[in-house]
Amino acid sequence: MTEATHDEAHGTLGPRLNRLRAGVLGANDGIVSTAGLVVGVAGATDDRGALLTAGLAGLLAGSMSMAAGEYVSVSTQRDSEKAALATERRELRERPEAELEELTELLERRGLSREVAREAAEQLTERDALRAHARVELGIDPDDLTNPWHAAWASFVSFTVGALLPLLAIVLPPNVLRLPVTVVSVLASLFVTGWVSARLGSAGARQAILRNMAGGALAMGVTYLAGLLLGASGT
């Protein structure tokens, strides 16, 4: 009983962790891209209206781009899953014995003996042949196909949440504190997202954090320098 519960927990938690990790990475993208944009503009001008306009434009463009890209990508994946299920459904109807043998061989490759694999394949086929082949052969859950709308909204929200931090940090403080507050808040948030993404992926936190913070610092440094040069040239 304990073992079954343990397996079920892993099966339920895995997809949730993947979605959470994707959300963290989306927020991270929002932080870095918007921070680079507003810091670059801050290098050229200290006008609060210009900073707010640039930040909002970057937030909206980035979040919409992320959502649209995720929708297209996941829609393609969903179409592929549906096509694979349709093919499997046709094969089960046209050559059931061959499909039973195929399922048996797949179970054998997972470590079952020939006799046990055959018996398991027969029982799974009798219960729900399509579901058995979808999960064992294709790695698809027919009841939980990827949803492009969910993915698009998740990307939109996570990017927006991440982008709000550098936007608020650059427009709310007084002029003299804008850049220090923005840089510190962005690096602090990148520390957090780097740590969380490493923990979710069971990877080393230190390397992920340093990589995350270094990338953000580089983005801000390059765009700020570009803003200074453009501002000095009057472009």
mmCIF file of N, CA and C in Angstrom, residues 115-225:
data_model
loop_
_atom_site.group_PDB
_atom_site.id
_atom_site.type_symbol
_atom_site.label_atom_id
_atom_site.label_comp_id
_atom_site.label_asym_id
_atom_site.label_seq_id
_atom_site.Cartn_x
_atom_site.Cartn_y
_atom_site.Cartn_z
ATOM 1 N N GLU A 115 6.756 -14.137 -19.784
ATOM 2 C CA GLU A 115 5.450 -14.608 -19.329
ATOM 3 C C GLU A 115 4.678 -13.504 -18.610
ATOM 4 N N VAL A 116 5.382 -12.811 -17.717
ATOM 5 C CA VAL A 116 4.719 -11.746 -16.962
ATOM 6 C C VAL A 116 4.342 -10.585 -17.887
ATOM 7 N N ALA A 117 5.229 -10.251 -18.836
ATOM 8 C CA ALA A 117 4.954 -9.170 -19.774
ATOM 9 C C ALA A 117 3.741 -9.493 -20.623
ATOM 10 N N ARG A 118 3.637 -10.743 -21.057
ATOM 11 C CA ARG A 118 2.491 -11.145 -21.879
ATOM 12 C C ARG A 118 1.194 -11.051 -21.100
ATOM 13 N N GLU A 119 1.233 -11.531 -19.864
ATOM 14 C CA GLU A 119 0.026 -11.477 -19.039
ATOM 15 C C GLU A 119 -0.373 -10.030 -18.750
ATOM 16 N N ALA A 120 0.613 -9.197 -18.444
ATOM 17 C CA ALA A 120 0.322 -7.784 -18.170
ATOM 18 C C ALA A 120 -0.226 -7.098 -19.418
ATOM 19 N N ALA A 121 0.354 -7.408 -20.578
ATOM 20 C CA ALA A 121 -0.105 -6.808 -21.827
ATOM 21 C C ALA A 121 -1.552 -7.210 -22.114
ATOM 22 N N GLU A 122 -1.879 -8.449 -21.885
ATOM 23 C CA GLU A 122 -3.246 -8.908 -22.121
ATOM 24 C C GLU A 122 -4.230 -8.220 -21.184
ATOM 25 N N GLN A 123 -3.846 -8.081 -19.920
ATOM 26 C CA GLN A 123 -4.736 -7.430 -18.960
ATOM 27 C C GLN A 123 -4.915 -5.945 -19.275
ATOM 28 N N LEU A 124 -3.822 -5.290 -19.624
ATOM 29 C CA LEU A 124 -3.901 -3.871 -19.978
ATOM 30 C C LEU A 124 -4.733 -3.665 -21.241
ATOM 31 N N THR A 125 -4.569 -4.555 -22.212
ATOM 32 C CA THR A 125 -5.326 -4.453 -23.458
ATOM 33 C C THR A 125 -6.811 -4.671 -23.210
ATOM 34 N N GLU A 126 -7.120 -5.622 -22.356
ATOM 35 C CA GLU A 126 -8.521 -5.906 -22.047
ATOM 36 C C GLU A 126 -9.172 -4.725 -21.324
ATOM 37 N N ARG A 127 -8.401 -4.076 -20.468
ATOM 38 C CA ARG A 127 -8.941 -2.951 -19.711
ATOM 39 C C ARG A 127 -9.102 -1.716 -20.593
ATOM 40 N N ASP A 128 -8.041 -1.311 -21.280
ATOM 41 C CA ASP A 128 -8.083 -0.132 -22.168
ATOM 42 C C ASP A 128 -6.840 -0.180 -23.051
ATOM 43 N N ALA A 129 -7.001 -0.741 -24.242
ATOM 44 C CA ALA A 129 -5.851 -0.952 -25.119
ATOM 45 C C ALA A 129 -5.197 0.363 -25.530
ATOM 46 N N LEU A 130 -6.004 1.337 -25.892
ATOM 47 C CA LEU A 130 -5.439 2.608 -26.357
ATOM 48 C C LEU A 130 -4.658 3.299 -25.248
ATOM 49 N N ARG A 131 -5.211 3.321 -24.051
ATOM 50 C CA ARG A 131 -4.522 3.960 -22.932
ATOM 51 C C ARG A 131 -3.202 3.252 -22.631
ATOM 52 N N ALA A 132 -3.215 1.919 -22.701
ATOM 53 C CA ALA A 132 -2.002 1.154 -22.422
ATOM 54 C C ALA A 132 -0.906 1.496 -23.423
ATOM 55 N N HIS A 133 -1.237 1.505 -24.695
ATOM 56 C CA HIS A 133 -0.231 1.822 -25.718
ATOM 57 C C HIS A 133 0.188 3.289 -25.653
ATOM 58 N N ALA A 134 -0.762 4.151 -25.346
ATOM 59 C CA ALA A 134 -0.424 5.574 -25.263
ATOM 60 C C ALA A 134 0.610 5.823 -24.172
ATOM 61 N N ARG A 135 0.427 5.188 -23.046
ATOM 62 C CA ARG A 135 1.335 5.436 -21.926
ATOM 63 C C ARG A 135 2.651 4.677 -22.070
ATOM 64 N N VAL A 136 2.576 3.405 -22.442
ATOM 65 C CA VAL A 136 3.786 2.588 -22.492
ATOM 66 C C VAL A 136 4.601 2.874 -23.747
ATOM 67 N N GLU A 137 3.943 2.973 -24.885
ATOM 68 C CA GLU A 137 4.642 3.144 -26.156
ATOM 69 C C GLU A 137 4.927 4.603 -26.491
ATOM 70 N N LEU A 138 3.931 5.479 -26.274
ATOM 71 C CA LEU A 138 4.063 6.867 -26.700
ATOM 72 C C LEU A 138 4.425 7.822 -25.569
ATOM 73 N N GLY A 139 4.234 7.389 -24.327
ATOM 74 C CA GLY A 139 4.497 8.290 -23.207
ATOM 75 C C GLY A 139 3.481 9.415 -23.112
ATOM 76 N N ILE A 140 2.242 9.140 -23.506
ATOM 77 C CA ILE A 140 1.175 10.148 -23.521
ATOM 78 C C ILE A 140 0.037 9.682 -22.617
ATOM 79 N N ASP A 141 -0.510 10.631 -21.858
ATOM 80 C CA ASP A 141 -1.721 10.359 -21.103
ATOM 81 C C ASP A 141 -2.899 10.896 -21.915
ATOM 82 N N PRO A 142 -3.758 10.034 -22.455
ATOM 83 C CA PRO A 142 -4.866 10.514 -23.312
ATOM 84 C C PRO A 142 -5.798 11.483 -22.609
ATOM 85 N N ASP A 143 -5.863 11.414 -21.275
ATOM 86 C CA ASP A 143 -6.752 12.291 -20.525
ATOM 87 C C ASP A 143 -6.075 13.597 -20.110
ATOM 88 N N ASP A 144 -4.807 13.744 -20.426
ATOM 89 C CA ASP A 144 -4.072 14.937 -19.982
ATOM 90 C C ASP A 144 -3.149 15.419 -21.089
ATOM 91 N N LEU A 145 -3.712 15.690 -22.263
ATOM 92 C CA LEU A 145 -2.912 16.228 -23.355
ATOM 93 C C LEU A 145 -2.497 17.668 -23.042
ATOM 94 N N THR A 146 -1.384 18.075 -23.592
ATOM 95 C CA THR A 146 -0.909 19.424 -23.349
ATOM 96 C C THR A 146 -1.939 20.449 -23.829
ATOM 97 N N ASN A 147 -2.121 21.492 -23.043
ATOM 98 C CA ASN A 147 -3.125 22.510 -23.343
ATOM 99 C C ASN A 147 -2.436 23.809 -23.740
ATOM 100 N N PRO A 148 -2.557 24.252 -24.997
ATOM 101 C CA PRO A 148 -1.852 25.460 -25.435
ATOM 102 C C PRO A 148 -2.312 26.724 -24.733
ATOM 103 N N TRP A 149 -3.602 26.790 -24.377
ATOM 104 C CA TRP A 149 -4.100 27.982 -23.700
ATOM 105 C C TRP A 149 -3.534 28.094 -22.292
ATOM 106 N N HIS A 150 -3.467 26.971 -21.595
ATOM 107 C CA HIS A 150 -2.860 26.990 -20.262
ATOM 108 C C HIS A 150 -1.405 27.436 -20.339
ATOM 109 N N ALA A 151 -0.686 26.902 -21.304
ATOM 110 C CA ALA A 151 0.725 27.246 -21.454
ATOM 111 C C ALA A 151 0.894 28.725 -21.800
ATOM 112 N N ALA A 152 0.027 29.236 -22.678
ATOM 113 C CA ALA A 152 0.124 30.639 -23.085
ATOM 114 C C ALA A 152 -0.150 31.571 -21.910
ATOM 115 N N TRP A 153 -1.197 31.285 -21.144
ATOM 116 C CA TRP A 153 -1.509 32.134 -20.002
ATOM 117 C C TRP A 153 -0.420 32.055 -18.941
ATOM 118 N N ALA A 154 0.115 30.862 -18.717
ATOM 119 C CA ALA A 154 1.181 30.714 -17.722
ATOM 120 C C ALA A 154 2.406 31.527 -18.118
ATOM 121 N N SER A 155 2.766 31.496 -19.393
ATOM 122 C CA SER A 155 3.912 32.266 -19.867
ATOM 123 C C SER A 155 3.648 33.764 -19.761
ATOM 124 N N PHE A 156 2.437 34.185 -20.133
ATOM 125 C CA PHE A 156 2.072 35.596 -20.054
ATOM 126 C C PHE A 156 2.163 36.108 -18.617
ATOM 127 N N VAL A 157 1.584 35.361 -17.693
ATOM 128 C CA VAL A 157 1.557 35.799 -16.293
ATOM 129 C C VAL A 157 2.953 35.784 -15.679
ATOM 130 N N SER A 158 3.702 34.709 -15.900
ATOM 131 C CA SER A 158 5.025 34.607 -15.279
ATOM 132 C C SER A 158 5.971 35.683 -15.806
ATOM 133 N N PHE A 159 5.929 35.939 -17.114
ATOM 134 C CA PHE A 159 6.776 36.992 -17.679
ATOM 135 C C PHE A 159 6.372 38.357 -17.125
ATOM 136 N N THR A 160 5.070 38.616 -17.049
ATOM 137 C CA THR A 160 4.591 39.896 -16.544
ATOM 138 C C THR A 160 5.013 40.132 -15.101
ATOM 139 N N VAL A 161 4.872 39.106 -14.278
ATOM 140 C CA VAL A 161 5.271 39.228 -12.872
ATOM 141 C C VAL A 161 6.763 39.535 -12.761
ATOM 142 N N GLY A 162 7.562 38.829 -13.543
ATOM 143 C CA GLY A 162 9.003 39.089 -13.505
ATOM 144 C C GLY A 162 9.351 40.471 -14.015
ATOM 145 N N ALA A 163 8.670 40.925 -15.063
ATOM 146 C CA ALA A 163 8.983 42.222 -15.671
ATOM 147 C C ALA A 163 8.578 43.386 -14.786
ATOM 148 N N LEU A 164 7.575 43.198 -13.939
ATOM 149 C CA LEU A 164 7.114 44.291 -13.089
ATOM 150 C C LEU A 164 8.185 44.758 -12.111
ATOM 151 N N LEU A 165 9.034 43.844 -11.661
ATOM 152 C CA LEU A 165 10.024 44.215 -10.648
ATOM 153 C C LEU A 165 11.003 45.275 -11.154
ATOM 154 N N PRO A 166 11.720 45.051 -12.254
ATOM 155 C CA PRO A 166 12.623 46.104 -12.728
ATOM 156 C C PRO A 166 11.891 47.363 -13.188
ATOM 157 N N LEU A 167 10.672 47.213 -13.681
ATOM 158 C CA LEU A 167 9.910 48.381 -14.114
ATOM 159 C C LEU A 167 9.597 49.288 -12.929
ATOM 160 N N LEU A 168 9.106 48.699 -11.853
ATOM 161 C CA LEU A 168 8.796 49.489 -10.660
ATOM 162 C C LEU A 168 10.064 50.038 -10.015
ATOM 163 N N ALA A 169 11.127 49.244 -10.045
ATOM 164 C CA ALA A 169 12.379 49.674 -9.424
ATOM 165 C C ALA A 169 13.004 50.863 -10.131
ATOM 166 N N ILE A 170 12.741 51.004 -11.428
ATOM 167 C CA ILE A 170 13.369 52.094 -12.180
ATOM 168 C C ILE A 170 12.528 53.377 -12.156
ATOM 169 N N VAL A 171 11.214 53.260 -11.926
ATOM 170 C CA VAL A 171 10.369 54.459 -12.009
ATOM 171 C C VAL A 171 9.958 55.008 -10.640
ATOM 172 N N LEU A 172 9.980 54.201 -9.595
ATOM 173 C CA LEU A 172 9.493 54.662 -8.293
ATOM 174 C C LEU A 172 10.523 55.445 -7.483
ATOM 175 N N PRO A 173 11.782 55.026 -7.409
ATOM 176 C CA PRO A 173 12.743 55.756 -6.567
ATOM 177 C C PRO A 173 13.108 57.120 -7.157
ATOM 178 N N PRO A 174 13.713 57.984 -6.337
ATOM 179 C CA PRO A 174 14.236 59.254 -6.856
ATOM 180 C C PRO A 174 15.318 59.008 -7.899
ATOM 181 N N ASN A 175 15.605 60.026 -8.711
ATOM 182 C CA ASN A 175 16.568 59.883 -9.807
ATOM 183 C C ASN A 175 17.893 59.295 -9.367
ATOM 184 N N VAL A 176 18.417 59.790 -8.250
ATOM 185 C CA VAL A 176 19.749 59.394 -7.835
ATOM 186 C C VAL A 176 19.806 57.934 -7.396
ATOM 187 N N LEU A 177 18.669 57.377 -7.030
ATOM 188 C CA LEU A 177 18.647 56.003 -6.524
ATOM 189 C C LEU A 177 18.134 54.986 -7.548
ATOM 190 N N ARG A 178 17.706 55.437 -8.695
ATOM 191 C CA ARG A 178 17.053 54.521 -9.648
ATOM 192 C C ARG A 178 17.944 53.352 -10.036
ATOM 193 N N LEU A 179 19.131 53.663 -10.532
ATOM 194 C CA LEU A 179 19.999 52.585 -11.004
ATOM 195 C C LEU A 179 20.439 51.659 -9.881
ATOM 196 N N PRO A 180 20.920 52.192 -8.731
ATOM 197 C CA PRO A 180 21.310 51.272 -7.656
ATOM 198 C C PRO A 180 20.161 50.375 -7.192
ATOM 199 N N VAL A 181 18.974 50.970 -7.027
ATOM 200 C CA VAL A 181 17.825 50.167 -6.576
ATOM 201 C C VAL A 181 17.479 49.098 -7.605
ATOM 202 N N THR A 182 17.489 49.474 -8.873
ATOM 203 C CA THR A 182 17.144 48.521 -9.928
ATOM 204 C C THR A 182 18.147 47.390 -10.004
ATOM 205 N N VAL A 183 19.436 47.727 -9.991
ATOM 206 C CA VAL A 183 20.476 46.700 -10.092
ATOM 207 C C VAL A 183 20.411 45.744 -8.910
ATOM 208 N N VAL A 184 20.289 46.287 -7.714
ATOM 209 C CA VAL A 184 20.248 45.432 -6.520
ATOM 210 C C VAL A 184 19.006 44.549 -6.516
ATOM 211 N N SER A 185 17.842 45.141 -6.836
ATOM 212 C CA SER A 185 16.608 44.355 -6.808
ATOM 213 C C SER A 185 16.610 43.280 -7.892
ATOM 214 N N VAL A 186 17.147 43.610 -9.055
ATOM 215 C CA VAL A 186 17.207 42.622 -10.141
ATOM 216 C C VAL A 186 18.149 41.478 -9.778
ATOM 217 N N LEU A 187 19.320 41.801 -9.275
ATOM 218 C CA LEU A 187 20.267 40.749 -8.901
ATOM 219 C C LEU A 187 19.715 39.889 -7.771
ATOM 220 N N ALA A 188 19.009 40.518 -6.829
ATOM 221 C CA ALA A 188 18.411 39.751 -5.731
ATOM 222 C C ALA A 188 17.334 38.803 -6.258
ATOM 223 N N SER A 189 16.514 39.296 -7.177
ATOM 224 C CA SER A 189 15.458 38.436 -7.730
ATOM 225 C C SER A 189 16.047 37.315 -8.583
ATOM 226 N N LEU A 190 17.140 37.598 -9.293
ATOM 227 C CA LEU A 190 17.797 36.554 -10.078
ATOM 228 C C LEU A 190 18.443 35.515 -9.184
ATOM 229 N N PHE A 191 18.904 35.946 -8.022
ATOM 230 C CA PHE A 191 19.405 34.984 -7.031
ATOM 231 C C PHE A 191 18.293 34.016 -6.641
ATOM 232 N N VAL A 192 17.109 34.577 -6.389
ATOM 233 C CA VAL A 192 15.981 33.741 -5.962
ATOM 234 C C VAL A 192 15.544 32.794 -7.077
ATOM 235 N N THR A 193 15.366 33.326 -8.295
ATOM 236 C CA THR A 193 14.905 32.462 -9.385
ATOM 237 C C THR A 193 15.954 31.413 -9.746
ATOM 238 N N GLY A 194 17.233 31.771 -9.643
ATOM 239 C CA GLY A 194 18.285 30.787 -9.893
ATOM 240 C C GLY A 194 18.260 29.675 -8.870
ATOM 241 N N TRP A 195 18.063 30.043 -7.613
ATOM 242 C CA TRP A 195 18.021 29.045 -6.542
ATOM 243 C C TRP A 195 16.801 28.137 -6.700
ATOM 244 N N VAL A 196 15.640 28.747 -6.973
ATOM 245 C CA VAL A 196 14.413 27.957 -7.107
ATOM 246 C C VAL A 196 14.496 27.008 -8.296
ATOM 247 N N SER A 197 14.967 27.496 -9.444
ATOM 248 C CA SER A 197 15.055 26.634 -10.627
ATOM 249 C C SER A 197 16.035 25.494 -10.397
ATOM 250 N N ALA A 198 17.127 25.762 -9.670
ATOM 251 C CA ALA A 198 18.088 24.698 -9.375
ATOM 252 C C ALA A 198 17.478 23.659 -8.453
ATOM 253 N N ARG A 199 16.739 24.106 -7.450
ATOM 254 C CA ARG A 199 16.108 23.165 -6.520
ATOM 255 C C ARG A 199 15.051 22.319 -7.224
ATOM 256 N N LEU A 200 14.273 22.943 -8.104
ATOM 257 C CA LEU A 200 13.246 22.191 -8.827
ATOM 258 C C LEU A 200 13.857 21.176 -9.773
ATOM 259 N N GLY A 201 15.029 21.505 -10.318
ATOM 260 C CA GLY A 201 15.697 20.585 -11.229
ATOM 261 C C GLY A 201 16.686 19.679 -10.555
ATOM 262 N N SER A 202 16.746 19.727 -9.209
ATOM 263 C CA SER A 202 17.678 18.890 -8.433
ATOM 264 C C SER A 202 19.122 19.085 -8.886
ATOM 265 N N ALA A 203 19.467 20.334 -9.206
ATOM 266 C CA ALA A 203 20.821 20.653 -9.657
ATOM 267 C C ALA A 203 21.534 21.464 -8.581
ATOM 268 N N GLY A 204 22.835 21.686 -8.792
ATOM 269 C CA GLY A 204 23.605 22.477 -7.854
ATOM 270 C C GLY A 204 23.155 23.930 -7.868
ATOM 271 N N ALA A 205 22.842 24.478 -6.702
ATOM 272 C CA ALA A 205 22.293 25.825 -6.626
ATOM 273 C C ALA A 205 23.341 26.894 -6.906
ATOM 274 N N ARG A 206 24.559 26.696 -6.430
ATOM 275 C CA ARG A 206 25.566 27.752 -6.537
ATOM 276 C C ARG A 206 25.854 28.122 -7.991
ATOM 277 N N GLN A 207 26.073 27.133 -8.815
ATOM 278 C CA GLN A 207 26.384 27.400 -10.219
ATOM 279 C C GLN A 207 25.208 28.050 -10.932
ATOM 280 N N ALA A 208 24.005 27.574 -10.657
ATOM 281 C CA ALA A 208 22.817 28.139 -11.295
ATOM 282 C C ALA A 208 22.618 29.598 -10.884
ATOM 283 N N ILE A 209 22.838 29.894 -9.616
ATOM 284 C CA ILE A 209 22.666 31.262 -9.121
ATOM 285 C C ILE A 209 23.687 32.195 -9.755
ATOM 286 N N LEU A 210 24.959 31.769 -9.751
ATOM 287 C CA LEU A 210 26.002 32.610 -10.330
ATOM 288 C C LEU A 210 25.771 32.848 -11.812
ATOM 289 N N ARG A 211 25.371 31.807 -12.518
ATOM 290 C CA ARG A 211 25.101 31.939 -13.955
ATOM 291 C C ARG A 211 23.941 32.905 -14.195
ATOM 292 N N ASN A 212 22.916 32.786 -13.384
ATOM 293 C CA ASN A 212 21.746 33.636 -13.520
ATOM 294 C C ASN A 212 22.084 35.103 -13.259
ATOM 295 N N MET A 213 22.779 35.342 -12.174
ATOM 296 C CA MET A 213 23.121 36.713 -11.798
ATOM 297 C C MET A 213 24.129 37.323 -12.775
ATOM 298 N N ALA A 214 25.073 36.523 -13.234
ATOM 299 C CA ALA A 214 26.063 37.034 -14.189
ATOM 300 C C ALA A 214 25.402 37.420 -15.498
ATOM 301 N N GLY A 215 24.455 36.610 -15.961
ATOM 302 C CA GLY A 215 23.743 36.934 -17.193
ATOM 303 C C GLY A 215 22.947 38.222 -17.063
ATOM 304 N N GLY A 216 22.267 38.394 -15.944
ATOM 305 C CA GLY A 216 21.502 39.612 -15.729
ATOM 306 C C GLY A 216 22.391 40.835 -15.621
ATOM 307 N N ALA A 217 23.506 40.701 -14.889
ATOM 308 C CA ALA A 217 24.437 41.824 -14.755
ATOM 309 C C ALA A 217 25.031 42.208 -16.102
ATOM 310 N N LEU A 218 25.371 41.212 -16.909
ATOM 311 C CA LEU A 218 25.922 41.496 -18.235
ATOM 312 C C LEU A 218 24.904 42.217 -19.112
ATOM 313 N N ALA A 219 23.660 41.746 -19.078
ATOM 314 C CA ALA A 219 22.606 42.373 -19.884
ATOM 315 C C ALA A 219 22.423 43.839 -19.485
ATOM 316 N N MET A 220 22.369 44.103 -18.191
ATOM 317 C CA MET A 220 22.195 45.480 -17.737
ATOM 318 C C MET A 220 23.405 46.333 -18.076
ATOM 319 N N GLY A 221 24.615 45.765 -17.916
ATOM 320 C CA GLY A 221 25.821 46.516 -18.212
ATOM 321 C C GLY A 221 25.920 46.903 -19.677
ATOM 322 N N VAL A 222 25.637 45.959 -20.549
ATOM 323 C CA VAL A 222 25.735 46.219 -21.986
ATOM 324 C C VAL A 222 24.699 47.244 -22.425
ATOM 325 N N THR A 223 23.461 47.094 -21.983
ATOM 326 C CA THR A 223 22.413 48.025 -22.415
ATOM 327 C C THR A 223 22.610 49.408 -21.808
ATOM 328 N N TYR A 224 23.121 49.476 -20.575
ATOM 329 C CA TYR A 224 23.384 50.783 -19.976
ATOM 330 C C TYR A 224 24.478 51.515 -20.744
ATOM 331 N N LEU A 225 25.530 50.793 -21.109
ATOM 332 C CA LEU A 225 26.604 51.399 -21.902
ATOM 333 C C LEU A 225 26.079 51.884 -23.252
#
